[in-house]
Amino acid sequence: MTTATLKPQPDPPVRRSFRQQMHLAREDAIVSAVNRLLAEKGFEAMTVDEVAAEVGIAKASLYKHFPSKEDLAAAAMVRVMNRARAFLDDLEGSTSADDPLGRLKAVARWTMEVQLAGEMPSLPSENSTLRAALTTNKDYVDGLMDVSDRLGAWITAAQANGSLNQQLPAIAVLYTLYARACDPVLGFLKGSGLYTDDQIIDMVLVTCFDGLKG
Amino acid sequence: MTTATLKPQPDPPVRRSFRQQMHLAREDAIVSAVNRLLAEKGFEAMTVDEVAAEVGIAKASLYKHFPSKEDLAAAAMVRVMNRARAFLDDLEGSTSADDPLGRLKAVARWTMEVQLAGEMPSLPSENSTLRAALTTNKDYVDGLMDVSDRLGAWITAAQANGSLNQQLPAIAVLYTLYARACDPVLGFLKGSGLYTDDQIIDMVLVTCFDGLKG
DNA sequence: GTCTATAAATGGATAGAC
DNA sequence: GTCTATCCATTTATAGAC
């Protein structure tokens, strides 16, 4: 139905698609490297030379794909955000809306797994140039709004059914969950070498939702 | 009693002491500027030029006081550590050893106050050159050990009297308290403009010790 | 010890050939 | 689009006069 009705073309669709696939695959490799480096050392300490070296291409080639270091990092942030949104989709399909607390715990667990896998970018400091780039990046802002809205709904639902502290403003809960995604405690405990990743996540999850007190 | 019994000296003690005071005051001003900048933008983003500009002296003069940027930052970290130790001293004098949980909460509150005052250095990323400098800095390591030992004693005491979760390893509690000192949630909530500093600290303290759950 | 001036190295970004 | 080579601004650190 597609090819049969098309006139001959100078650039056959299949070839163009192949090129696009190659292009996307290359960009995906770049974004993966950026993502890893952002998680490992943060935006300021990450250099474009390192990215190029890790991908195995020249630095000038990087700039054919992304116009600046900020755009490079923003692309990685957007991808993580979209991974999160996809996970929220899965959760909505596989779990009950009657257990909003369970969903929130599942999200927190997922973010910690991502961090222990070395794939959670450390958040840029207040006045980083990356911050400014992110606030003007529609994909990022839209993604963040979407995630916040969906988590916000679960938070208020969990507060309504009494499984979450009703005294806390929903925004405080939301920010706490975001912060736990980058919680350095995971790295500290990992560095101690005393616990498995699962043990670490379980401990941090308990302290997050049940607190330190006995 | 001092000057009367002393022979004439080429450099009178009073003058030398004055010079030393000036020297220490200048270094204190330098460390304060570094401390503020470390809190504001982190080690990587902080430049020595900025430090010199904020202190109001030439960059070359800075290097007469501290041999490198790492030593500059380490001095600020040591000072914060010593402020913490002094606060622990105060706590031991003004509170009861029968309430170790109260002491732990007081420490957590203090660290959050310091952070909201813009005086808590953000912790350097894993492989920062500052990390290496700190691990070989005896003053810093000794101070960190001291704080960890004293907090560790309170933690085990609080677990013994049932006010702190006994399932959690003491080291997990300790690391959690360290992490809360740099918790980005404080900055998030502050940036929202919805709450006073006291309200923010109360909320984060509650979530830290009582958890998010209802 | 403080300054001006500068060295030495790094890092973001681009030119231009292919 | 990829490469080599380079530009240019920034940054750490130092030289040398006072």
PDB file of C-alpha atoms in Angstrom, chain A residues 20 30 43 57-58 76 88 104 106 117 124 130 140 143 153 167 172 178-180 183-185 189 194 199 207 211:
ATOM      1  CA  GLN A  20      18.457   7.911   9.491  1.00  0.00           C
ATOM      2  CA  ILE A  30      26.606   9.900  22.085  1.00  0.00           C
ATOM      3  CA  PHE A  43      28.108  18.638  34.044  1.00  0.00           C
ATOM      4  CA  ILE A  57      34.646  10.047  17.179  1.00  0.00           C
ATOM      5  CA  ALA A  58      36.269  13.436  16.715  1.00  0.00           C
ATOM      6  CA  ALA A  76      20.771  13.160  28.046  1.00  0.00           C
ATOM      7  CA  LEU A  88       5.227   5.504  34.808  1.00  0.00           C
ATOM      8  CA  LEU A 104       5.344   5.943  44.626  1.00  0.00           C
ATOM      9  CA  ALA A 106       8.011   1.613  42.939  1.00  0.00           C
ATOM     10  CA  ALA A 117      23.500   1.499  37.458  1.00  0.00           C
ATOM     11  CA  PRO A 124      23.419  20.678  38.104  1.00  0.00           C
ATOM     12  CA  LEU A 130      22.978  23.748  32.165  1.00  0.00           C
ATOM     13  CA  TYR A 140      12.694  18.733  29.121  1.00  0.00           C
ATOM     14  CA  GLY A 143       8.601  15.994  30.428  1.00  0.00           C
ATOM     15  CA  ALA A 153      -1.802  12.859  41.533  1.00  0.00           C
ATOM     16  CA  GLN A 167       0.585  17.279  57.051  1.00  0.00           C
ATOM     17  CA  ALA A 172       7.524  18.689  49.596  1.00  0.00           C
ATOM     18  CA  TYR A 178      13.256  13.810  43.149  1.00  0.00           C
ATOM     19  CA  ALA A 179      16.068  14.300  45.634  1.00  0.00           C
ATOM     20  CA  ARG A 180      16.146  10.627  46.550  1.00  0.00           C
ATOM     21  CA  ASP A 183      20.703  10.624  46.983  1.00  0.00           C
ATOM     22  CA  PRO A 184      24.444  10.335  47.666  1.00  0.00           C
ATOM     23  CA  VAL A 185      23.695   7.803  50.408  1.00  0.00           C
ATOM     24  CA  LEU A 189      26.889   2.682  51.042  1.00  0.00           C
ATOM     25  CA  LEU A 194      29.311  -3.918  52.848  1.00  0.00           C
ATOM     26  CA  GLN A 199      20.173  -4.235  50.311  1.00  0.00           C
ATOM     27  CA  THR A 207      14.444   5.444  55.602  1.00  0.00           C
ATOM     28  CA  GLY A 211      12.015   7.440  58.526  1.00  0.00           C
TER      29      GLY A 211
END
